[in-house]
Amino acid sequence: MILHIYFARRFAMTFLLITGVLLALVILIDAVEQARKFGSADIGWQKLLGLTLLNAPQTINVILPLIVILATIALFISLARSSELVVTRASGRSALRALIAPVFVALVIGVLAVSMLNPIVAATGNRYLQLSESYRAGGASALSISDEGLWLRQGTAEGQTVIRAWRSNADASVLYDVSFITYNAETGPVRRIEAGSAALRDGAWHLRDAKSWPLKAGINSEALSEFHSTLEIPSSLTLERIRESIGKPAAVSIYDLPTFIRQLEQAGFSARRHKVWLQTEFARPLFLMAMVLVASAFTMRHTRFGGTGVAVLSAVLLGFGLYFVRSFATILGENGQIPVLLAAWAPPIAAILLALGLLLHVEDG
């Protein structure tokens, strides 16, 4: 038990050290990218630093498997150079038993990543999008889906417009049973429009069967209302931005994702991408465990045998290969080519079985 605690502590410290180094590198590189992206917006360095810090958790979340691989490689190379691994093996402890502590720590890291890092990434990612939109266009655009339907907000030079639709077609190009309420920063609501449908194209909403009411104190809005068979309203939104807002499962906390999936389906959207993401997040601890097993299969050897560089390179390349297979399976699942559960759970389980096969082969000589 003492040896397990020792290995677990060494692996955890190595993981934290590598995470800190990569986090500093990510912040440095992303700060340059943010300065380039918002150079024409003429914002101060404080805002650029804020955007960089908001974007950093998402990047760390993406490269977490790589961090686990590097931490495993660093751990076992250090143990091999100090001959601690040789002494452990000579005492009769098998390679699989020596891996219990690092694999358990990887499992804990995966659980923490799903339960804690995922909500943090969702919150910081949404805040980053809001600030970047406001800095870039001068007015934020927002999308929300609830039991009351689909809500949009667009910002233009004339003010803010809140859009509510009960449902949409699958690609979000047409909204049905839609309402538009335009607000002025000084006077409040100025106009309300109800329409049977609204299609977004060529930088404007094209409404059919629309009725417009002016909203102003001291007037009879119903008497001044107008009916339009077709009506055009300028918009700062694009279909790509709407679909991107809907289609990013990482922007929703894993605790809110089941409800969000149900609301997406009620609004008429396809929630398959979000279902695949949810199951992939649940399977993440297994995938991180697989990364530890894969890296250890190439590095649990004494340095006097040579070929350490080749072993490290092989471990990293195999890890990238497994990550590519996982991403490819996710794409197939999102497109409906394979079932959701197969897309999310098959890659980590297959990676664990592959790594165990390599370890058993090394153990048997």
Short mmCIF file of C-alpha atoms in Angstrom, two decimals:
data_model
loop_
_atom_site.label_atom_id
_atom_site.label_comp_id
_atom_site.label_asym_id
_atom_site.label_seq_id
_atom_site.Cartn_x
_atom_site.Cartn_y
_atom_site.Cartn_z
CA MET A 1 0.00 0.00 0.00
CA ILE A 2 2.87 2.36 0.75
CA LEU A 3 4.30 1.72 -2.72
CA HIS A 4 0.92 2.44 -4.34
CA ILE A 5 0.66 5.74 -2.46
CA TYR A 6 4.22 6.63 -3.50
CA PHE A 7 3.50 5.95 -7.20
CA ALA A 8 0.20 7.82 -7.00
CA ARG A 9 1.85 10.87 -5.42
CA ARG A 10 4.65 10.88 -7.99
CA PHE A 11 2.19 10.61 -10.87
CA ALA A 12 -0.07 13.34 -9.47
CA MET A 13 2.85 15.73 -8.95
CA THR A 14 4.16 15.05 -12.45
CA PHE A 15 0.70 15.62 -13.90
CA LEU A 16 0.33 18.95 -12.09
CA LEU A 17 3.80 20.09 -13.16
CA ILE A 18 3.19 19.31 -16.84
CA THR A 19 -0.26 20.90 -16.66
CA GLY A 20 1.25 24.09 -15.23
CA VAL A 21 3.92 24.25 -17.93
CA LEU A 22 1.45 23.66 -20.76
CA LEU A 23 -1.03 26.13 -19.26
CA ALA A 24 1.62 28.85 -19.24
CA LEU A 25 2.53 28.00 -22.84
CA VAL A 26 -1.14 28.01 -23.90
CA ILE A 27 -1.73 31.42 -22.28
CA LEU A 28 1.36 32.87 -23.98
CA ILE A 29 0.41 31.59 -27.44
CA ASP A 30 -3.27 32.46 -27.10
CA ALA A 31 -2.46 35.99 -25.91
CA VAL A 32 -0.64 36.59 -29.19
CA GLU A 33 -3.59 35.12 -31.11
CA GLN A 34 -6.12 37.30 -29.26
CA ALA A 35 -4.00 40.39 -29.92
CA ARG A 36 -3.96 39.53 -33.62
CA LYS A 37 -7.69 38.76 -33.76
CA PHE A 38 -8.81 41.91 -31.95
CA GLY A 39 -6.07 44.23 -33.14
CA SER A 40 -8.55 46.29 -35.17
CA ALA A 41 -11.01 46.53 -32.25
CA ASP A 42 -8.62 48.76 -30.26
CA ILE A 43 -9.20 47.15 -26.85
CA GLY A 44 -6.80 47.34 -23.95
CA TRP A 45 -4.40 44.66 -22.76
CA GLN A 46 -6.59 44.00 -19.72
CA LYS A 47 -9.45 42.87 -21.96
CA LEU A 48 -7.07 40.81 -24.10
CA LEU A 49 -5.72 39.11 -20.99
CA GLY A 50 -9.27 38.44 -19.81
CA LEU A 51 -10.16 36.80 -23.13
CA THR A 52 -7.00 34.71 -22.98
CA LEU A 53 -7.72 33.47 -19.46
CA LEU A 54 -11.32 32.67 -20.40
CA ASN A 55 -10.18 30.63 -23.40
CA ALA A 56 -7.43 28.71 -21.54
CA PRO A 57 -9.65 26.14 -19.73
CA GLN A 58 -11.14 24.99 -23.02
CA THR A 59 -7.68 24.38 -24.48
CA ILE A 60 -6.53 22.46 -21.40
CA ASN A 61 -9.70 20.38 -21.57
CA VAL A 62 -8.92 19.44 -25.18
CA ILE A 63 -5.27 18.48 -24.58
CA LEU A 64 -5.94 16.62 -21.32
CA PRO A 65 -5.20 13.17 -22.88
CA LEU A 66 -1.84 14.49 -24.11
CA ILE A 67 -1.03 15.76 -20.61
CA VAL A 68 -1.80 12.33 -19.15
CA ILE A 69 0.44 10.62 -21.71
CA LEU A 70 3.32 13.01 -21.04
CA ALA A 71 2.90 12.63 -17.27
CA THR A 72 2.99 8.83 -17.56
CA ILE A 73 6.08 8.91 -19.77
CA ALA A 74 7.88 11.31 -17.44
CA LEU A 75 6.97 9.19 -14.40
CA PHE A 76 8.22 5.85 -15.69
CA ILE A 77 11.35 7.26 -17.32
CA SER A 78 12.20 8.88 -13.98
CA LEU A 79 11.56 5.60 -12.13
CA ALA A 80 13.68 3.69 -14.64
CA ARG A 81 16.62 6.09 -14.41
CA SER A 82 16.61 5.93 -10.61
CA SER A 83 16.33 2.12 -10.76
CA GLU A 84 13.20 2.29 -8.60
CA LEU A 85 11.27 0.46 -11.29
CA VAL A 86 13.92 -2.29 -11.41
CA VAL A 87 13.74 -2.75 -7.65
CA THR A 88 9.96 -2.87 -7.80
CA ARG A 89 10.01 -5.54 -10.48
CA ALA A 90 12.74 -7.49 -8.68
CA SER A 91 10.60 -7.61 -5.52
CA GLY A 92 8.10 -9.69 -7.45
CA ARG A 93 5.59 -6.97 -8.27
CA SER A 94 4.25 -7.32 -11.81
CA ALA A 95 3.90 -4.45 -14.26
CA LEU A 96 0.12 -4.51 -13.98
CA ARG A 97 0.24 -4.23 -10.18
CA ALA A 98 2.69 -1.33 -10.42
CA LEU A 99 0.19 0.45 -12.69
CA ILE A 100 -2.70 0.31 -10.23
CA ALA A 101 -1.86 3.65 -8.58
CA PRO A 102 -1.26 5.69 -11.80
CA VAL A 103 -4.39 4.23 -13.40
CA PHE A 104 -6.44 5.08 -10.31
CA VAL A 105 -5.11 8.65 -10.33
CA ALA A 106 -6.02 8.92 -14.03
CA LEU A 107 -9.51 7.71 -13.16
CA VAL A 108 -9.81 10.40 -10.48
CA ILE A 109 -8.54 13.04 -12.94
CA GLY A 110 -11.15 11.91 -15.47
CA VAL A 111 -13.96 12.09 -12.93
CA LEU A 112 -12.84 15.57 -11.84
CA ALA A 113 -12.58 16.67 -15.47
CA VAL A 114 -16.17 15.56 -16.12
CA SER A 115 -17.69 16.82 -12.87
CA MET A 116 -15.73 20.05 -12.35
CA LEU A 117 -13.71 21.07 -15.41
CA ASN A 118 -16.62 20.54 -17.82
CA PRO A 119 -18.89 23.14 -16.12
CA ILE A 120 -15.96 25.55 -15.85
CA VAL A 121 -15.21 25.19 -19.56
CA ALA A 122 -18.90 25.72 -20.42
CA ALA A 123 -19.10 28.89 -18.30
CA THR A 124 -15.81 30.42 -19.46
CA GLY A 125 -16.48 29.46 -23.08
CA ASN A 126 -19.87 31.18 -23.08
CA ARG A 127 -18.41 34.26 -21.45
CA TYR A 128 -15.59 34.34 -24.00
CA LEU A 129 -18.08 34.19 -26.88
CA GLN A 130 -20.18 37.00 -25.37
CA LEU A 131 -17.19 39.29 -24.85
CA SER A 132 -15.62 38.54 -28.24
CA GLU A 133 -18.93 39.27 -30.00
CA SER A 134 -19.36 42.54 -28.12
CA TYR A 135 -15.77 43.63 -28.87
CA ARG A 136 -16.03 42.64 -32.52
CA ALA A 137 -19.51 43.90 -33.46
CA GLY A 138 -20.31 46.35 -30.69
CA GLY A 139 -23.44 44.38 -29.78
CA ALA A 140 -23.77 40.88 -28.39
CA SER A 141 -25.85 38.15 -29.96
CA ALA A 142 -27.26 35.41 -27.81
CA LEU A 143 -29.23 32.20 -28.21
CA SER A 144 -31.22 30.31 -25.62
CA ILE A 145 -33.45 27.24 -25.84
CA SER A 146 -36.07 26.57 -23.17
CA ASP A 147 -39.46 24.97 -22.73
CA GLU A 148 -40.99 28.21 -24.09
CA GLY A 149 -39.18 27.77 -27.41
CA LEU A 150 -36.14 29.26 -29.09
CA TRP A 151 -34.88 32.69 -28.00
CA LEU A 152 -32.46 34.88 -29.95
CA ARG A 153 -31.06 38.34 -29.35
CA GLN A 154 -29.41 40.44 -32.01
CA GLY A 155 -27.64 43.75 -31.57
CA THR A 156 -27.66 46.41 -34.27
CA ALA A 157 -27.07 50.16 -34.48
CA GLU A 158 -30.80 50.72 -33.92
CA GLY A 159 -30.89 48.77 -30.65
CA GLN A 160 -31.55 45.26 -29.40
CA THR A 161 -34.14 42.88 -30.83
CA VAL A 162 -35.40 39.85 -28.93
CA ILE A 163 -36.70 37.00 -31.10
CA ARG A 164 -38.85 34.15 -29.81
CA ALA A 165 -39.92 31.17 -31.95
CA TRP A 166 -41.86 28.13 -30.88
CA ARG A 167 -40.00 25.81 -33.25
CA SER A 168 -37.52 25.68 -36.10
CA ASN A 169 -36.58 23.44 -38.98
CA ALA A 170 -33.65 21.05 -38.49
CA ASP A 171 -30.93 23.39 -39.81
CA ALA A 172 -32.24 26.57 -38.08
CA SER A 173 -32.78 28.35 -41.40
CA VAL A 174 -36.53 28.92 -40.82
CA LEU A 175 -38.31 29.84 -37.57
CA TYR A 176 -42.05 29.29 -37.07
CA ASP A 177 -44.60 31.14 -34.92
CA VAL A 178 -42.05 33.86 -34.30
CA SER A 179 -42.16 37.16 -32.39
CA PHE A 180 -39.84 40.17 -32.71
CA ILE A 181 -39.63 42.85 -30.01
CA THR A 182 -37.29 45.77 -30.69
CA TYR A 183 -35.89 47.79 -27.80
CA ASN A 184 -34.36 51.24 -27.74
CA ALA A 185 -31.74 51.95 -25.10
CA GLU A 186 -33.50 55.15 -24.03
CA THR A 187 -37.24 54.58 -24.54
CA GLY A 188 -37.55 50.80 -24.08
CA PRO A 189 -39.76 48.65 -26.40
CA VAL A 190 -40.59 50.41 -29.68
CA ARG A 191 -42.08 47.70 -31.92
CA ARG A 192 -43.58 44.23 -31.78
CA ILE A 193 -43.99 41.90 -34.74
CA GLU A 194 -45.76 38.53 -34.91
CA ALA A 195 -45.17 36.32 -37.96
CA GLY A 196 -46.03 32.83 -39.14
CA SER A 197 -42.46 32.17 -40.26
CA ALA A 198 -39.12 33.93 -40.57
CA ALA A 199 -36.22 32.91 -42.80
CA LEU A 200 -32.72 34.35 -42.38
CA ARG A 201 -30.88 35.08 -45.60
CA ASP A 202 -28.86 37.88 -47.19
CA GLY A 203 -28.38 39.66 -43.85
CA ALA A 204 -32.08 40.03 -43.06
CA TRP A 205 -35.09 38.19 -41.65
CA HIS A 206 -37.74 37.55 -44.32
CA LEU A 207 -41.11 37.30 -42.59
CA ARG A 208 -44.39 35.91 -43.93
CA ASP A 209 -47.88 36.72 -42.66
CA ALA A 210 -46.52 39.35 -40.27
CA LYS A 211 -48.40 41.83 -38.11
CA SER A 212 -46.62 44.85 -36.62
CA TRP A 213 -47.61 46.95 -33.60
CA PRO A 214 -45.84 50.23 -32.64
CA LEU A 215 -45.13 50.40 -28.92
CA LYS A 216 -45.21 53.90 -27.54
CA ALA A 217 -46.80 55.59 -24.56
CA GLY A 218 -50.06 57.41 -25.30
CA ILE A 219 -51.03 55.61 -28.55
CA ASN A 220 -53.45 52.82 -29.46
CA SER A 221 -51.10 50.13 -30.72
CA GLU A 222 -53.88 47.93 -32.13
CA ALA A 223 -55.40 50.78 -34.12
CA LEU A 224 -52.00 51.60 -35.62
CA SER A 225 -51.06 47.98 -36.32
CA GLU A 226 -50.20 46.88 -39.84
CA PHE A 227 -50.41 43.54 -41.62
CA HIS A 228 -47.73 42.48 -44.11
CA SER A 229 -47.79 39.43 -46.32
CA THR A 230 -43.99 39.73 -46.48
CA LEU A 231 -41.69 41.87 -44.36
CA GLU A 232 -37.94 42.27 -44.22
CA ILE A 233 -36.02 43.07 -41.00
CA PRO A 234 -32.23 43.72 -41.08
CA SER A 235 -30.20 41.35 -38.91
CA SER A 236 -26.67 41.11 -37.57
CA LEU A 237 -27.03 37.33 -37.21
CA THR A 238 -25.96 34.70 -39.70
CA LEU A 239 -26.99 31.08 -40.06
CA GLU A 240 -23.44 30.00 -39.29
CA ARG A 241 -23.43 31.87 -35.97
CA ILE A 242 -26.83 30.46 -34.97
CA ARG A 243 -25.85 26.91 -35.86
CA GLU A 244 -22.52 27.32 -34.10
CA SER A 245 -24.28 28.48 -30.94
CA ILE A 246 -26.70 25.55 -31.08
CA GLY A 247 -24.19 22.99 -32.25
CA LYS A 248 -21.50 23.41 -29.58
CA PRO A 249 -22.22 20.84 -26.87
CA ALA A 250 -19.16 22.03 -24.92
CA ALA A 251 -20.99 25.32 -24.28
CA VAL A 252 -23.52 23.49 -22.07
CA SER A 253 -22.60 22.10 -18.65
CA ILE A 254 -22.87 18.35 -18.38
CA TYR A 255 -25.39 18.83 -15.56
CA ASP A 256 -27.68 20.85 -17.86
CA LEU A 257 -27.08 18.82 -21.01
CA PRO A 258 -29.90 16.22 -20.58
CA THR A 259 -32.46 19.01 -20.18
CA PHE A 260 -30.93 20.94 -23.08
CA ILE A 261 -31.17 17.84 -25.30
CA ARG A 262 -34.88 17.50 -24.50
CA GLN A 263 -35.46 21.19 -25.24
CA LEU A 264 -33.55 20.92 -28.53
CA GLU A 265 -35.77 18.06 -29.66
CA GLN A 266 -38.89 19.98 -28.63
CA ALA A 267 -37.72 22.98 -30.68
CA GLY A 268 -37.28 20.80 -33.76
CA PHE A 269 -33.48 20.53 -33.80
CA SER A 270 -31.43 17.37 -34.02
CA ALA A 271 -29.79 16.61 -30.66
CA ARG A 272 -27.67 13.70 -31.84
CA ARG A 273 -24.43 15.67 -31.59
CA HIS A 274 -25.19 16.57 -27.99
CA LYS A 275 -26.09 12.97 -27.13
CA VAL A 276 -22.76 11.76 -28.50
CA TRP A 277 -20.94 14.49 -26.55
CA LEU A 278 -22.72 13.53 -23.32
CA GLN A 279 -21.78 9.86 -23.62
CA THR A 280 -18.22 10.78 -24.66
CA GLU A 281 -17.85 12.86 -21.50
CA PHE A 282 -19.08 9.94 -19.41
CA ALA A 283 -16.46 7.72 -21.11
CA ARG A 284 -13.62 10.20 -20.62
CA PRO A 285 -12.24 8.62 -17.39
CA LEU A 286 -11.84 5.32 -19.25
CA PHE A 287 -10.02 7.06 -22.09
CA LEU A 288 -7.57 8.73 -19.69
CA MET A 289 -6.94 5.35 -18.06
CA ALA A 290 -6.21 3.97 -21.52
CA MET A 291 -3.68 6.76 -22.12
CA VAL A 292 -1.80 5.74 -18.95
CA LEU A 293 -1.74 2.09 -20.01
CA VAL A 294 -0.61 2.92 -23.55
CA ALA A 295 2.23 5.19 -22.39
CA SER A 296 3.40 2.74 -19.73
CA ALA A 297 3.51 -0.14 -22.22
CA PHE A 298 6.39 1.59 -24.02
CA THR A 299 8.24 3.17 -21.08
CA MET A 300 8.22 0.51 -18.33
CA ARG A 301 11.72 -0.65 -19.24
CA HIS A 302 15.22 0.01 -17.97
CA THR A 303 17.16 2.77 -19.65
CA ARG A 304 20.21 0.55 -20.16
CA PHE A 305 18.34 -1.26 -22.92
CA GLY A 306 18.46 1.95 -24.99
CA GLY A 307 15.85 3.14 -27.43
CA THR A 308 14.19 5.46 -24.93
CA GLY A 309 13.57 8.12 -27.55
CA VAL A 310 11.94 5.65 -29.91
CA ALA A 311 9.77 4.30 -27.07
CA VAL A 312 8.62 7.79 -26.09
CA LEU A 313 7.86 8.69 -29.69
CA SER A 314 5.94 5.44 -30.18
CA ALA A 315 3.86 6.08 -27.05
CA VAL A 316 2.98 9.62 -28.14
CA LEU A 317 2.15 8.56 -31.71
CA LEU A 318 -0.04 5.69 -30.53
CA GLY A 319 -1.79 8.07 -28.14
CA PHE A 320 -2.45 10.50 -30.98
CA GLY A 321 -3.67 7.61 -33.11
CA LEU A 322 -6.16 6.55 -30.45
CA TYR A 323 -7.30 10.16 -30.06
CA PHE A 324 -7.86 10.34 -33.82
CA VAL A 325 -9.87 7.10 -33.76
CA ARG A 326 -11.96 8.49 -30.90
CA SER A 327 -12.61 11.73 -32.80
CA PHE A 328 -13.44 9.80 -35.98
CA ALA A 329 -15.91 7.59 -34.10
CA THR A 330 -17.48 10.73 -32.61
CA ILE A 331 -17.99 12.20 -36.09
CA LEU A 332 -19.56 8.95 -37.28
CA GLY A 333 -21.87 9.01 -34.28
CA GLU A 334 -22.87 12.64 -34.87
CA ASN A 335 -23.69 11.86 -38.50
CA GLY A 336 -25.76 8.83 -37.55
CA GLN A 337 -23.44 6.30 -39.18
CA ILE A 338 -23.01 4.32 -35.95
CA PRO A 339 -25.04 4.19 -32.70
CA VAL A 340 -24.39 6.83 -30.07
CA LEU A 341 -23.21 4.40 -27.38
CA LEU A 342 -20.85 2.66 -29.81
CA ALA A 343 -19.33 5.98 -30.90
CA ALA A 344 -18.67 7.08 -27.31
CA TRP A 345 -17.68 3.89 -25.50
CA ALA A 346 -16.02 1.68 -28.13
CA PRO A 347 -12.78 3.75 -28.58
CA PRO A 348 -11.79 3.91 -24.85
CA ILE A 349 -12.64 0.25 -24.27
CA ALA A 350 -10.71 -0.80 -27.38
CA ALA A 351 -7.77 1.38 -26.29
CA ILE A 352 -7.71 -0.26 -22.84
CA LEU A 353 -7.76 -3.76 -24.36
CA LEU A 354 -4.98 -2.82 -26.80
CA ALA A 355 -2.82 -1.40 -24.02
CA LEU A 356 -3.40 -4.46 -21.82
CA GLY A 357 -2.34 -6.67 -24.71
CA LEU A 358 0.89 -4.71 -25.11
CA LEU A 359 1.57 -4.83 -21.36
CA LEU A 360 0.99 -8.58 -21.17
CA HIS A 361 3.28 -9.09 -24.14
CA VAL A 362 6.03 -7.07 -22.43
CA GLU A 363 5.43 -8.81 -19.12
CA ASP A 364 5.74 -12.28 -20.68
CA GLY A 365 8.92 -11.25 -22.46
#
